[in-house]
PDB file of C-alpha atoms in Angstrom:
ATOM      1  CA  UNK A   1      17.740 -27.629 -10.548  1.00 44.00           C
ATOM      2  CA  UNK A   2      14.974 -25.695 -12.485  1.00 43.00           C
ATOM      3  CA  UNK A   3      14.853 -22.127 -11.888  1.00 45.00           C
ATOM      4  CA  UNK A   4      11.673 -20.182 -10.872  1.00 40.00           C
ATOM      5  CA  UNK A   5      11.324 -16.593 -12.530  1.00 37.00           C
ATOM      6  CA  UNK A   6       9.926 -14.136 -10.279  1.00 36.00           C
ATOM      7  CA  UNK A   7       7.071 -11.687 -11.267  1.00 34.00           C
ATOM      8  CA  UNK A   8       8.617  -8.594 -12.237  1.00 32.00           C
ATOM      9  CA  UNK A   9       6.544  -5.435 -10.855  1.00 30.00           C
ATOM     10  CA  UNK A  10       7.073  -2.093 -12.468  1.00 29.00           C
ATOM     11  CA  UNK A  11       6.648   0.822 -10.139  1.00 29.00           C
ATOM     12  CA  UNK A  12       6.314   4.236 -11.472  1.00 32.00           C
ATOM     13  CA  UNK A  13       5.957   7.375  -8.971  1.00 28.00           C
ATOM     14  CA  UNK A  14       5.405  10.760  -9.831  1.00 29.00           C
ATOM     15  CA  UNK A  15       5.012  12.939  -6.730  1.00 31.00           C
ATOM     16  CA  UNK A  16       4.931  16.491  -6.154  1.00 29.00           C
ATOM     17  CA  UNK A  17       4.026  18.783  -3.326  1.00 30.00           C
ATOM     18  CA  UNK A  18       2.355  22.360  -3.738  1.00 31.00           C
ATOM     19  CA  UNK A  19       2.300  24.343  -0.625  1.00 32.00           C
ATOM     20  CA  UNK A  20      -0.869  26.103   0.248  1.00 40.00           C
ATOM     21  CA  UNK A  21      -3.685  23.643  -0.047  1.00 50.00           C
ATOM     22  CA  UNK A  22      -2.861  22.152  -3.459  1.00 53.00           C
ATOM     23  CA  UNK A  23      -2.821  18.457  -4.081  1.00 55.00           C
ATOM     24  CA  UNK A  24       0.190  16.134  -3.430  1.00 51.00           C
ATOM     25  CA  UNK A  25       0.112  13.817  -6.415  1.00 52.00           C
ATOM     26  CA  UNK A  26       1.505  10.097  -6.540  1.00 49.00           C
ATOM     27  CA  UNK A  27       0.824   7.875  -9.738  1.00 45.00           C
ATOM     28  CA  UNK A  28       1.461   3.963  -9.877  1.00 44.00           C
ATOM     29  CA  UNK A  29       0.325   0.968 -11.413  1.00 42.00           C
ATOM     30  CA  UNK A  30      -0.669  -1.270  -8.338  1.00 43.00           C
ATOM     31  CA  UNK A  31      -3.130  -3.908  -8.784  1.00 42.00           C
ATOM     32  CA  UNK A  32      -6.340  -3.040  -6.495  1.00 41.00           C
ATOM     33  CA  UNK A  33      -7.610  -6.130  -5.150  1.00 42.00           C
ATOM     34  CA  UNK A  34     -10.987  -5.023  -4.053  1.00 44.00           C
ATOM     35  CA  UNK A  35     -11.752  -3.370  -7.601  1.00 44.00           C
ATOM     36  CA  UNK A  36     -14.778  -5.718  -8.159  1.00 50.00           C
ATOM     37  CA  UNK A  37     -16.577  -4.330  -5.190  1.00 59.00           C
ATOM     38  CA  UNK A  38     -17.138  -1.168  -6.914  1.00 66.00           C
ATOM     39  CA  UNK A  39     -20.049  -1.643  -9.306  1.00 69.00           C
ATOM     40  CA  UNK A  40     -22.537   1.010 -11.289  1.00 78.00           C
ATOM     41  CA  UNK A  41     -21.934   4.511 -11.914  1.00 88.00           C
ATOM     42  CA  UNK A  42     -21.564   5.540  -8.452  1.00 91.00           C
ATOM     43  CA  UNK A  43     -21.428   4.512  -4.832  1.00 91.00           C
ATOM     44  CA  UNK A  44     -20.184   4.749  -1.413  1.00 92.00           C
ATOM     45  CA  UNK A  45     -17.210   3.541   0.136  1.00 90.00           C
ATOM     46  CA  UNK A  46     -17.107   1.844   3.682  1.00 90.00           C
ATOM     47  CA  UNK A  47     -14.546   1.787   6.123  1.00 89.00           C
ATOM     48  CA  UNK A  48     -12.622  -1.505   5.069  1.00 87.00           C
ATOM     49  CA  UNK A  49     -12.891  -0.738   1.331  1.00 85.00           C
ATOM     50  CA  UNK A  50     -11.522   2.853   2.006  1.00 86.00           C
ATOM     51  CA  UNK A  51      -8.472   1.174   4.072  1.00 85.00           C
ATOM     52  CA  UNK A  52      -7.714  -1.321   1.662  1.00 83.00           C
ATOM     53  CA  UNK A  53      -7.515   1.612  -0.973  1.00 83.00           C
ATOM     54  CA  UNK A  54      -5.544   3.810   0.943  1.00 85.00           C
ATOM     55  CA  UNK A  55      -3.195   1.026   2.063  1.00 81.00           C
ATOM     56  CA  UNK A  56      -2.408   0.265  -1.407  1.00 78.00           C
ATOM     57  CA  UNK A  57      -1.902   3.710  -2.603  1.00 80.00           C
ATOM     58  CA  UNK A  58       0.225   4.238   0.537  1.00 66.00           C
ATOM     59  CA  UNK A  59       2.348   1.354  -0.044  1.00 59.00           C
ATOM     60  CA  UNK A  60       3.916   0.092   3.587  1.00 51.00           C
ATOM     61  CA  UNK A  61       3.962   3.531   5.506  1.00 63.00           C
ATOM     62  CA  UNK A  62       0.331   2.652   6.742  1.00 54.00           C
ATOM     63  CA  UNK A  63       0.459   3.706  10.496  1.00 68.00           C
ATOM     64  CA  UNK A  64      -3.013   2.797  11.818  1.00 73.00           C
ATOM     65  CA  UNK A  65      -4.711  -0.486   9.707  1.00 67.00           C
ATOM     66  CA  UNK A  66      -7.701  -0.244  11.919  1.00 66.00           C
ATOM     67  CA  UNK A  67      -8.739   3.256  11.096  1.00 69.00           C
ATOM     68  CA  UNK A  68      -8.937   4.886  14.238  1.00 70.00           C
ATOM     69  CA  UNK A  69     -12.455   5.267  15.949  1.00 78.00           C
ATOM     70  CA  UNK A  70     -14.123   5.357  12.531  1.00 83.00           C
ATOM     71  CA  UNK A  71     -17.103   2.440  12.783  1.00 88.00           C
ATOM     72  CA  UNK A  72     -17.149  -0.579  10.593  1.00 88.00           C
ATOM     73  CA  UNK A  73     -20.598   0.398   9.020  1.00 91.00           C
ATOM     74  CA  UNK A  74     -19.499   4.403   8.576  1.00 91.00           C
ATOM     75  CA  UNK A  75     -19.144   5.702   5.007  1.00 92.00           C
ATOM     76  CA  UNK A  76     -15.764   7.442   4.426  1.00 92.00           C
ATOM     77  CA  UNK A  77     -15.917   8.044   0.638  1.00 93.00           C
ATOM     78  CA  UNK A  78     -17.703   7.872  -2.588  1.00 94.00           C
ATOM     79  CA  UNK A  79     -16.674   7.023  -6.127  1.00 94.00           C
ATOM     80  CA  UNK A  80     -17.893   7.486  -9.593  1.00 95.00           C
ATOM     81  CA  UNK A  81     -17.452   5.725 -12.963  1.00 91.00           C
ATOM     82  CA  UNK A  82     -16.126   7.816 -15.968  1.00 89.00           C
ATOM     83  CA  UNK A  83     -17.164   7.619 -19.553  1.00 85.00           C
ATOM     84  CA  UNK A  84     -13.692   5.859 -20.131  1.00 84.00           C
ATOM     85  CA  UNK A  85     -14.692   2.959 -17.687  1.00 86.00           C
ATOM     86  CA  UNK A  86     -12.158   3.749 -15.072  1.00 88.00           C
ATOM     87  CA  UNK A  87     -13.343   4.753 -11.512  1.00 90.00           C
ATOM     88  CA  UNK A  88     -12.568   8.058  -9.558  1.00 93.00           C
ATOM     89  CA  UNK A  89     -13.006   7.679  -5.819  1.00 93.00           C
ATOM     90  CA  UNK A  90     -12.589   9.993  -2.890  1.00 95.00           C
ATOM     91  CA  UNK A  91     -11.651   8.655   0.491  1.00 92.00           C
ATOM     92  CA  UNK A  92     -10.796  10.225   3.843  1.00 91.00           C
ATOM     93  CA  UNK A  93      -7.112   9.264   5.180  1.00 90.00           C
ATOM     94  CA  UNK A  94      -7.996   7.550   8.270  1.00 88.00           C
ATOM     95  CA  UNK A  95      -4.935   5.434   8.348  1.00 86.00           C
ATOM     96  CA  UNK A  96      -2.407   8.438   9.029  1.00 80.00           C
ATOM     97  CA  UNK A  97      -3.385  10.105  12.310  1.00 72.00           C
ATOM     98  CA  UNK A  98      -1.292  13.178  11.574  1.00 71.00           C
ATOM     99  CA  UNK A  99      -3.302  13.588   8.416  1.00 72.00           C
ATOM    100  CA  UNK A 100      -6.456  15.065  10.101  1.00 70.00           C
ATOM    101  CA  UNK A 101      -8.841  12.773   7.644  1.00 81.00           C
ATOM    102  CA  UNK A 102      -7.382  14.726   4.371  1.00 89.00           C
ATOM    103  CA  UNK A 103      -9.224  13.696   1.448  1.00 92.00           C
ATOM    104  CA  UNK A 104      -7.426  11.461  -1.171  1.00 93.00           C
ATOM    105  CA  UNK A 105      -8.623  11.108  -4.736  1.00 94.00           C
ATOM    106  CA  UNK A 106      -7.881   7.873  -6.235  1.00 93.00           C
ATOM    107  CA  UNK A 107      -8.227   6.958  -9.983  1.00 90.00           C
ATOM    108  CA  UNK A 108      -8.095   3.276 -10.929  1.00 82.00           C
ATOM    109  CA  UNK A 109      -9.094   1.097 -13.854  1.00 78.00           C
ATOM    110  CA  UNK A 110     -11.923  -1.189 -14.413  1.00 72.00           C
ATOM    111  CA  UNK A 111      -9.012  -3.897 -14.316  1.00 69.00           C
ATOM    112  CA  UNK A 112      -7.760  -2.680 -10.879  1.00 62.00           C
ATOM    113  CA  UNK A 113      -4.709  -0.702 -11.683  1.00 71.00           C
ATOM    114  CA  UNK A 114      -4.398   2.458  -9.706  1.00 81.00           C
ATOM    115  CA  UNK A 115      -3.479   5.321 -12.116  1.00 86.00           C
ATOM    116  CA  UNK A 116      -3.230   8.662  -9.876  1.00 89.00           C
ATOM    117  CA  UNK A 117      -3.762   9.395  -6.397  1.00 90.00           C
ATOM    118  CA  UNK A 118      -3.856  13.086  -4.753  1.00 88.00           C
ATOM    119  CA  UNK A 119      -4.111  14.184  -1.289  1.00 88.00           C
ATOM    120  CA  UNK A 120      -5.657  17.653  -0.557  1.00 87.00           C
ATOM    121  CA  UNK A 121      -4.847  19.887   2.536  1.00 79.00           C
ATOM    122  CA  UNK A 122      -8.026  20.067   4.450  1.00 72.00           C
ATOM    123  CA  UNK A 123      -7.187  22.863   7.180  1.00 75.00           C
ATOM    124  CA  UNK A 124      -7.179  22.072  10.592  1.00 81.00           C
ATOM    125  CA  UNK A 125     -10.305  19.919  10.240  1.00 84.00           C
ATOM    126  CA  UNK A 126     -13.092  19.446   7.507  1.00 89.00           C
ATOM    127  CA  UNK A 127     -15.349  22.486   8.835  1.00 92.00           C
ATOM    128  CA  UNK A 128     -16.950  22.860   5.198  1.00 93.00           C
ATOM    129  CA  UNK A 129     -17.802  19.219   4.825  1.00 93.00           C
ATOM    130  CA  UNK A 130     -21.204  18.229   6.293  1.00 90.00           C
ATOM    131  CA  UNK A 131     -20.349  14.582   6.349  1.00 91.00           C
ATOM    132  CA  UNK A 132     -17.328  12.154   5.374  1.00 89.00           C
ATOM    133  CA  UNK A 133     -18.146  12.150   1.665  1.00 91.00           C
ATOM    134  CA  UNK A 134     -20.162  15.359   0.493  1.00 91.00           C
ATOM    135  CA  UNK A 135     -16.959  17.219  -0.297  1.00 94.00           C
ATOM    136  CA  UNK A 136     -16.540  14.858  -3.621  1.00 96.00           C
ATOM    137  CA  UNK A 137     -19.130  15.668  -6.136  1.00 95.00           C
ATOM    138  CA  UNK A 138     -19.849  15.295 -10.233  1.00 95.00           C
ATOM    139  CA  UNK A 139     -21.068  17.780 -12.409  1.00 94.00           C
ATOM    140  CA  UNK A 140     -21.619  16.456 -15.721  1.00 90.00           C
ATOM    141  CA  UNK A 141     -18.207  15.857 -17.239  1.00 89.00           C
ATOM    142  CA  UNK A 142     -16.596  17.459 -14.113  1.00 92.00           C
ATOM    143  CA  UNK A 143     -15.727  16.393 -10.717  1.00 94.00           C
ATOM    144  CA  UNK A 144     -14.814  18.535  -7.780  1.00 95.00           C
ATOM    145  CA  UNK A 145     -13.182  18.135  -4.522  1.00 95.00           C
ATOM    146  CA  UNK A 146     -13.720  20.770  -1.659  1.00 95.00           C
ATOM    147  CA  UNK A 147     -11.167  22.043   0.523  1.00 93.00           C
ATOM    148  CA  UNK A 148     -11.541  23.825   3.785  1.00 93.00           C
ATOM    149  CA  UNK A 149      -9.752  27.015   5.080  1.00 92.00           C
ATOM    150  CA  UNK A 150     -10.085  27.190   8.811  1.00 90.00           C
ATOM    151  CA  UNK A 151      -9.197  29.669  11.765  1.00 87.00           C
ATOM    152  CA  UNK A 152     -10.778  31.263  14.773  1.00 87.00           C
ATOM    153  CA  UNK A 153     -14.318  32.197  13.919  1.00 89.00           C
ATOM    154  CA  UNK A 154     -13.652  31.225  10.403  1.00 93.00           C
ATOM    155  CA  UNK A 155     -14.460  28.485   7.643  1.00 94.00           C
ATOM    156  CA  UNK A 156     -14.193  28.621   4.047  1.00 94.00           C
ATOM    157  CA  UNK A 157     -14.914  25.988   1.556  1.00 95.00           C
ATOM    158  CA  UNK A 158     -13.219  26.043  -2.019  1.00 95.00           C
ATOM    159  CA  UNK A 159     -13.393  23.516  -4.773  1.00 95.00           C
ATOM    160  CA  UNK A 160     -10.886  22.015  -7.346  1.00 94.00           C
ATOM    161  CA  UNK A 161     -13.018  21.231 -10.406  1.00 93.00           C
ATOM    162  CA  UNK A 162     -11.472  19.061 -13.008  1.00 91.00           C
ATOM    163  CA  UNK A 163     -12.363  16.376 -15.662  1.00 87.00           C
ATOM    164  CA  UNK A 164      -9.540  14.045 -15.113  1.00 85.00           C
ATOM    165  CA  UNK A 165      -6.911  13.627 -12.532  1.00 85.00           C
ATOM    166  CA  UNK A 166      -4.422  15.019 -15.006  1.00 82.00           C
ATOM    167  CA  UNK A 167      -6.469  18.297 -15.340  1.00 79.00           C
ATOM    168  CA  UNK A 168      -6.301  19.245 -11.750  1.00 82.00           C
ATOM    169  CA  UNK A 169      -5.361  22.766 -11.900  1.00 75.00           C
ATOM    170  CA  UNK A 170      -3.538  25.041  -9.165  1.00 72.00           C
ATOM    171  CA  UNK A 171      -6.407  27.241  -8.863  1.00 83.00           C
ATOM    172  CA  UNK A 172      -9.563  26.778  -6.702  1.00 91.00           C
ATOM    173  CA  UNK A 173     -13.112  28.239  -6.858  1.00 94.00           C
ATOM    174  CA  UNK A 174     -14.572  29.870  -3.832  1.00 94.00           C
ATOM    175  CA  UNK A 175     -17.774  28.353  -2.716  1.00 95.00           C
ATOM    176  CA  UNK A 176     -18.780  28.964   0.715  1.00 95.00           C
ATOM    177  CA  UNK A 177     -17.433  31.356   3.530  1.00 95.00           C
ATOM    178  CA  UNK A 178     -18.290  32.004   7.069  1.00 93.00           C
ATOM    179  CA  UNK A 179     -16.641  34.480   9.026  1.00 92.00           C
ATOM    180  CA  UNK A 180     -17.361  36.318  12.554  1.00 89.00           C
ATOM    181  CA  UNK A 181     -15.804  39.485  11.281  1.00 83.00           C
ATOM    182  CA  UNK A 182     -16.721  41.190   8.168  1.00 82.00           C
ATOM    183  CA  UNK A 183     -15.103  44.207   6.309  1.00 77.00           C
ATOM    184  CA  UNK A 184     -18.497  45.966   6.864  1.00 72.00           C
ATOM    185  CA  UNK A 185     -17.907  46.100  10.496  1.00 74.00           C
ATOM    186  CA  UNK A 186     -17.861  43.879  13.776  1.00 75.00           C
ATOM    187  CA  UNK A 187     -20.825  41.532  12.483  1.00 84.00           C
ATOM    188  CA  UNK A 188     -20.527  38.107  11.001  1.00 91.00           C
ATOM    189  CA  UNK A 189     -21.112  37.141   7.263  1.00 92.00           C
ATOM    190  CA  UNK A 190     -22.164  34.054   5.441  1.00 94.00           C
ATOM    191  CA  UNK A 191     -21.384  33.395   1.735  1.00 95.00           C
ATOM    192  CA  UNK A 192     -23.229  30.488   0.121  1.00 96.00           C
ATOM    193  CA  UNK A 193     -23.295  29.559  -3.780  1.00 97.00           C
ATOM    194  CA  UNK A 194     -24.756  27.722  -6.591  1.00 97.00           C
ATOM    195  CA  UNK A 195     -22.477  26.720  -9.461  1.00 97.00           C
ATOM    196  CA  UNK A 196     -23.481  26.847 -13.011  1.00 97.00           C
ATOM    197  CA  UNK A 197     -21.306  25.125 -15.697  1.00 95.00           C
ATOM    198  CA  UNK A 198     -21.556  26.446 -19.479  1.00 92.00           C
ATOM    199  CA  UNK A 199     -19.089  24.502 -21.640  1.00 86.00           C
ATOM    200  CA  UNK A 200     -15.638  25.596 -20.307  1.00 86.00           C
ATOM    201  CA  UNK A 201     -16.734  28.614 -18.161  1.00 94.00           C
ATOM    202  CA  UNK A 202     -17.975  28.239 -14.497  1.00 96.00           C
ATOM    203  CA  UNK A 203     -20.710  30.851 -13.133  1.00 97.00           C
ATOM    204  CA  UNK A 204     -20.835  31.283  -9.420  1.00 97.00           C
ATOM    205  CA  UNK A 205     -24.150  32.687  -8.279  1.00 97.00           C
ATOM    206  CA  UNK A 206     -23.375  34.075  -4.890  1.00 96.00           C
ATOM    207  CA  UNK A 207     -25.518  35.097  -1.669  1.00 96.00           C
ATOM    208  CA  UNK A 208     -23.873  37.020   0.942  1.00 94.00           C
ATOM    209  CA  UNK A 209     -25.545  37.890   4.390  1.00 94.00           C
ATOM    210  CA  UNK A 210     -24.626  40.217   6.866  1.00 93.00           C
ATOM    211  CA  UNK A 211     -25.484  38.567  10.498  1.00 92.00           C
ATOM    212  CA  UNK A 212     -26.148  40.202  13.690  1.00 88.00           C
ATOM    213  CA  UNK A 213     -25.583  37.861  16.379  1.00 83.00           C
ATOM    214  CA  UNK A 214     -28.397  37.151  18.729  1.00 84.00           C
ATOM    215  CA  UNK A 215     -28.793  35.028  21.649  1.00 80.00           C
ATOM    216  CA  UNK A 216     -29.178  31.588  20.078  1.00 80.00           C
ATOM    217  CA  UNK A 217     -29.175  32.408  16.399  1.00 84.00           C
ATOM    218  CA  UNK A 218     -28.272  35.288  13.880  1.00 87.00           C
ATOM    219  CA  UNK A 219     -30.510  38.246  12.360  1.00 90.00           C
ATOM    220  CA  UNK A 220     -30.121  38.948   8.524  1.00 92.00           C
ATOM    221  CA  UNK A 221     -28.978  42.405   8.330  1.00 92.00           C
ATOM    222  CA  UNK A 222     -28.496  42.933   4.714  1.00 93.00           C
ATOM    223  CA  UNK A 223     -28.368  40.495   1.665  1.00 95.00           C
ATOM    224  CA  UNK A 224     -26.503  40.859  -1.398  1.00 94.00           C
ATOM    225  CA  UNK A 225     -26.397  38.634  -4.608  1.00 96.00           C
ATOM    226  CA  UNK A 226     -23.810  38.575  -7.175  1.00 94.00           C
ATOM    227  CA  UNK A 227     -22.213  36.510  -9.866  1.00 96.00           C
ATOM    228  CA  UNK A 228     -18.492  35.671 -10.765  1.00 95.00           C
ATOM    229  CA  UNK A 229     -17.396  33.947 -13.998  1.00 95.00           C
ATOM    230  CA  UNK A 230     -14.497  31.555 -13.827  1.00 94.00           C
ATOM    231  CA  UNK A 231     -12.461  30.669 -16.906  1.00 92.00           C
ATOM    232  CA  UNK A 232      -9.455  27.989 -16.870  1.00 86.00           C
ATOM    233  CA  UNK A 233      -6.461  30.001 -17.839  1.00 83.00           C
ATOM    234  CA  UNK A 234      -2.805  28.969 -17.567  1.00 78.00           C
ATOM    235  CA  UNK A 235      -3.664  25.598 -15.682  1.00 74.00           C
ATOM    236  CA  UNK A 236      -5.922  27.589 -13.011  1.00 83.00           C
ATOM    237  CA  UNK A 237      -9.294  28.686 -12.724  1.00 89.00           C
ATOM    238  CA  UNK A 238      -9.689  32.300 -12.950  1.00 89.00           C
ATOM    239  CA  UNK A 239     -12.127  34.624 -12.023  1.00 91.00           C
ATOM    240  CA  UNK A 240     -12.776  37.402 -15.009  1.00 90.00           C
ATOM    241  CA  UNK A 241     -13.693  40.175 -12.098  1.00 84.00           C
ATOM    242  CA  UNK A 242     -11.734  39.512  -8.968  1.00 78.00           C
ATOM    243  CA  UNK A 243     -13.143  42.560  -7.223  1.00 83.00           C
ATOM    244  CA  UNK A 244     -15.811  40.622  -5.324  1.00 79.00           C
ATOM    245  CA  UNK A 245     -13.176  37.986  -4.471  1.00 77.00           C
ATOM    246  CA  UNK A 246     -10.907  40.598  -2.712  1.00 75.00           C
ATOM    247  CA  UNK A 247     -14.157  41.679  -0.967  1.00 77.00           C
ATOM    248  CA  UNK A 248     -14.887  38.447   0.611  1.00 77.00           C
ATOM    249  CA  UNK A 249     -13.704  37.791   4.186  1.00 72.00           C
ATOM    250  CA  UNK A 250     -10.679  35.359   3.387  1.00 66.00           C
TER     251      UNK A 250
END
């Protein structure tokens, strides 16, 4: 009787969990059956594409294969093609109800082999995302994933900035802050920013506004502009002058 040789599957898992909003990483070499749906330099990921990606990364622990209340036509992620020909995608986890739609970043080859996946803490909810995909962006050679800090009358947005999945550090860069209570007194404050990248230095141009609540809006009482430079040091983005960081209502 002729024997049939089974296919051998090599599965390599590297996982680590870092407390405090830092990513949880898994690496493997699973084949991505829908890789040919991702074409061009960038694009958006619909519900079913996202479910297929998440299911292959998660293995057999899928809880809700229907993706909850998300509509079939809804966009739940975005992808970019890297200079190596690989793809990096960010998809909201909609197949694990207890994950609160946490962002999952997945890197895969142009042949469909999943290389890495990182899940990021999103706080109690994605208060700092304006939609289901704007928290993942490309800045020249860099990619960024935005994570949210949540609380009573508080929302902050901080970004992980990296060139590849292997470069994701433990340090984040503050991007936005909203707080109903500022250190200046019983008023609200809002911090927004614009990012400038020069070689291996990141310059954040911040705008801080002290706000007095009105009936249906806020009145700007004071505006302050300041810059903070960040450099990558000891596998983390570090502010050269942390004084202003400590003054933020974090």
